[in-house]
Short mmCIF file of C-alpha atoms in Angstrom, two decimals:
data_model
loop_
_atom_site.label_atom_id
_atom_site.label_comp_id
_atom_site.label_asym_id
_atom_site.label_seq_id
_atom_site.Cartn_x
_atom_site.Cartn_y
_atom_site.Cartn_z
CA UNK L 1 -12.67 14.83 -1.07
CA UNK L 2 -10.01 16.27 1.16
CA UNK L 3 -7.88 14.77 3.90
CA UNK L 4 -7.06 16.63 7.09
CA UNK L 5 -4.18 15.30 9.20
CA UNK L 6 -3.88 16.25 12.85
CA UNK L 7 -0.53 15.30 14.40
CA UNK L 8 -1.44 16.79 17.79
CA UNK L 9 -4.83 15.02 18.06
CA UNK L 10 -4.66 12.03 15.67
CA UNK L 11 -8.25 10.92 16.37
CA UNK L 12 -9.43 14.18 14.84
CA UNK L 13 -7.77 13.53 11.48
CA UNK L 14 -10.56 13.24 8.93
CA UNK L 15 -11.77 12.88 5.41
CA UNK L 16 -13.85 15.91 4.50
CA UNK L 17 -17.09 14.81 2.88
CA UNK L 18 -20.13 16.85 1.88
CA UNK L 19 -22.33 17.91 4.77
CA UNK L 20 -26.05 18.40 4.90
CA UNK L 21 -27.63 20.54 7.63
CA UNK L 22 -30.69 18.29 7.58
CA UNK L 23 -28.67 15.15 8.35
CA UNK L 24 -27.08 16.50 11.51
CA UNK L 25 -23.68 15.26 10.32
CA UNK L 26 -20.63 17.51 10.31
CA UNK L 27 -19.33 16.24 6.97
CA UNK L 28 -16.18 14.79 8.54
CA UNK L 29 -15.31 11.11 8.68
CA UNK L 30 -12.83 11.11 11.54
CA UNK L 31 -10.29 8.48 12.56
CA UNK L 32 -12.31 7.57 15.65
CA UNK L 33 -15.33 6.87 13.41
CA UNK L 34 -13.35 5.02 10.74
CA UNK L 35 -11.86 2.57 13.28
CA UNK L 36 -15.39 1.43 14.18
CA UNK L 37 -16.43 0.67 10.60
CA UNK L 38 -16.81 -3.06 9.87
CA UNK L 39 -14.67 -3.17 6.72
CA UNK L 40 -13.77 -6.23 4.68
CA UNK L 41 -11.99 -4.34 1.93
CA UNK L 42 -9.05 -5.73 -0.01
CA UNK L 43 -7.93 -2.16 -0.76
CA UNK L 44 -8.87 1.33 0.39
CA UNK L 45 -7.43 4.14 -1.71
CA UNK L 46 -7.08 7.49 0.04
CA UNK L 47 -6.03 9.80 -2.77
CA UNK L 48 -6.67 12.94 -0.71
CA UNK L 49 -3.87 15.02 0.82
CA UNK L 50 -1.88 13.85 3.86
CA UNK L 51 -3.89 10.66 4.44
CA UNK L 52 -0.78 8.74 5.50
CA UNK L 53 0.60 11.34 7.90
CA UNK L 54 -0.04 11.58 11.61
CA UNK L 55 1.49 11.20 15.03
CA UNK L 56 4.21 8.62 15.73
CA UNK L 57 3.04 6.33 18.55
CA UNK L 58 6.28 4.50 19.25
CA UNK L 59 6.16 0.84 18.26
CA UNK L 60 2.49 1.07 17.28
CA UNK L 61 3.33 3.13 14.22
CA UNK L 62 1.76 6.33 12.96
CA UNK L 63 -1.76 7.25 14.04
CA UNK L 64 -3.30 8.33 10.74
CA UNK L 65 -6.24 7.89 8.44
CA UNK L 66 -4.58 4.92 6.72
CA UNK L 67 -4.00 3.19 10.05
CA UNK L 68 -7.66 3.72 10.98
CA UNK L 69 -8.76 1.91 7.81
CA UNK L 70 -6.37 -0.97 8.57
CA UNK L 71 -7.76 -1.22 12.10
CA UNK L 72 -11.29 -1.21 10.66
CA UNK L 73 -10.46 -4.29 8.58
CA UNK L 74 -8.98 -3.20 5.27
CA UNK L 75 -6.20 -5.50 4.10
CA UNK L 76 -4.33 -2.71 2.30
CA UNK L 77 -4.42 1.08 2.04
CA UNK L 78 -2.91 3.46 -0.46
CA UNK L 79 -2.33 6.83 1.16
CA UNK L 80 -0.55 10.10 0.51
CA UNK L 81 2.36 11.30 2.64
CA UNK L 82 1.95 14.93 1.59
CA UNK L 83 -0.43 17.26 -0.28
CA UNK L 84 -1.61 15.73 -3.55
CA UNK L 85 -1.85 17.55 -6.88
CA UNK L 86 -5.32 17.01 -8.38
CA UNK L 87 -4.24 16.61 -12.01
CA UNK L 88 -1.43 14.11 -11.42
CA UNK L 89 -3.40 12.26 -8.72
CA UNK L 90 -6.30 11.66 -11.10
CA UNK L 91 -3.91 10.44 -13.79
CA UNK L 92 -2.06 8.19 -11.32
CA UNK L 93 -5.23 6.65 -9.90
CA UNK L 94 -6.77 5.98 -13.33
CA UNK L 95 -3.63 4.14 -14.41
CA UNK L 96 -3.33 2.25 -11.14
CA UNK L 97 -6.92 1.00 -11.31
CA UNK L 98 -6.42 -0.01 -14.92
CA UNK L 99 -3.42 -2.11 -13.91
CA UNK L 100 -5.46 -3.67 -11.09
CA UNK L 101 -8.24 -4.47 -13.59
CA UNK L 102 -5.62 -6.05 -15.85
CA UNK L 103 -4.64 -8.41 -13.03
CA UNK L 104 -1.63 -6.72 -11.43
CA UNK L 105 -1.23 -6.98 -7.66
CA UNK L 106 -1.64 -3.81 -5.60
CA UNK L 107 2.06 -2.96 -5.30
CA UNK L 108 2.82 -3.66 -8.94
CA UNK L 109 -0.21 -1.65 -10.07
CA UNK L 110 0.86 1.42 -8.07
CA UNK L 111 4.48 1.11 -9.21
CA UNK L 112 3.51 0.73 -12.87
CA UNK L 113 1.14 3.70 -12.65
CA UNK L 114 4.01 5.83 -11.36
CA UNK L 115 6.23 4.64 -14.19
CA UNK L 116 3.42 5.40 -16.66
CA UNK L 117 3.29 9.00 -15.40
CA UNK L 118 7.02 9.39 -15.90
CA UNK L 119 6.78 7.97 -19.41
CA UNK L 120 3.79 10.10 -20.42
CA UNK L 121 4.64 13.40 -18.75
CA UNK L 122 8.45 13.22 -18.71
CA UNK L 123 10.12 16.02 -16.79
CA UNK L 124 6.76 17.51 -15.83
CA UNK L 125 6.04 14.45 -13.64
CA UNK L 126 8.10 15.63 -10.69
CA UNK L 127 8.29 13.18 -7.76
CA UNK L 128 6.35 15.61 -5.56
CA UNK L 129 3.30 14.80 -7.71
CA UNK L 130 3.36 11.00 -7.41
CA UNK L 131 6.01 9.70 -4.99
CA UNK L 132 3.95 10.47 -1.88
CA UNK L 133 1.48 7.70 -2.63
CA UNK L 134 2.42 4.56 -0.74
CA UNK L 135 0.88 1.14 -0.24
CA UNK L 136 0.53 -0.01 3.36
CA UNK L 137 -0.37 -3.64 3.98
CA UNK L 138 -1.93 -5.07 7.13
CA UNK L 139 0.80 -7.29 8.61
CA UNK L 140 -1.73 -9.87 9.80
CA UNK L 141 -3.43 -10.03 6.41
CA UNK L 142 -0.17 -10.73 4.58
CA UNK L 143 1.25 -13.15 7.13
CA UNK L 144 4.01 -10.93 8.54
CA UNK L 145 6.91 -13.21 9.53
CA UNK L 146 7.33 -11.43 12.88
CA UNK L 147 3.70 -12.03 13.78
CA UNK L 148 3.97 -15.63 12.63
CA UNK L 149 7.07 -16.06 14.83
CA UNK L 150 5.25 -14.62 17.86
CA UNK L 151 2.28 -16.90 17.19
CA UNK L 152 4.62 -19.92 17.04
CA UNK L 153 6.28 -18.90 20.32
CA UNK L 154 2.93 -18.42 22.07
CA UNK L 155 1.63 -21.71 20.71
CA UNK L 156 4.79 -23.48 21.91
CA UNK L 157 4.48 -21.91 25.38
CA UNK L 158 0.83 -22.91 25.56
CA UNK L 159 1.67 -26.50 24.53
CA UNK L 160 4.42 -26.73 27.16
CA UNK L 161 2.16 -25.34 29.88
CA UNK L 162 -0.57 -27.82 28.94
CA UNK L 163 1.95 -30.71 29.04
CA UNK L 164 3.29 -29.56 32.41
CA UNK L 165 -0.24 -29.30 33.74
CA UNK L 166 -1.11 -32.84 32.56
CA UNK L 167 2.10 -34.18 34.07
CA UNK L 168 1.26 -32.53 37.39
CA UNK L 169 4.42 -30.43 37.55
CA UNK L 170 2.33 -27.24 37.71
CA UNK L 171 -1.31 -26.79 38.57
CA UNK L 172 -3.65 -24.84 36.25
CA UNK L 173 -4.08 -21.31 37.50
CA UNK L 174 -0.61 -21.21 39.03
CA UNK L 175 1.31 -20.86 35.78
CA UNK L 176 4.23 -18.47 36.11
CA UNK L 177 4.04 -15.03 34.60
CA UNK L 178 5.94 -14.89 31.34
CA UNK L 179 8.63 -12.31 30.80
CA UNK L 180 7.96 -10.19 27.70
CA UNK L 181 10.23 -10.77 24.72
CA UNK L 182 13.02 -8.24 25.03
CA UNK L 183 14.66 -8.55 21.63
CA UNK L 184 13.98 -9.56 18.06
CA UNK L 185 16.58 -12.33 18.46
CA UNK L 186 14.08 -14.36 20.49
CA UNK L 187 11.70 -14.38 17.53
CA UNK L 188 14.11 -15.92 15.04
#
C-alpha cells in the first residue's frame, strides 16, 4: 500500500489500493471517502509514506489521511511524516504490534518498537527510517483538558441561562448572543 499526500488539494490525498477494472473503482481511498467511513477503531496504523502530512488549516490542524481517520471515528492513528523505508517499517510495525499484544499502550508500544530497532540495528537504524512514525490521539477520545474546560464553560452558561429563564429575568428565545472565547486564559 502507498500513501499519496496532496498539500494543495488535501481531499485528494489517498491510500493507493489495488484496482480492478471490473469493479469500477479507481483503486484510491481518498480523504473525502475516508471521512465518511463509520469507524469504531481503537487504532488505525498508516505505515505508508506521508500519511501524516498535508495542508495546515489554521486552528483545525493539518488536513491529512490521519486526520480523515480520526474524523471517521478512530480513537488513535499512527502515521508517517515522510517517506517510509519498507525494510525498517516492516521491522518497526512487527515490534510495535508485538508490544501491543503484550499489553503495552499505543504510545509505549510505538516508543519501545523504535528503541528495539536502535538496539537491533545500531547505527544502521538512522532516525529517517523510524522517527517519522507518530501517534496522533483524538482529543475527544482521550478527554483533552481543553475540550473538557470548554464543555464545563458551556454547561455553566446553559445552567445560568436556564436559571435566569426560570427566574423571569430573561425570556427563552431572547438570550443574548455569547461572545466567543478570545483567549486560553478563559478556559483555565
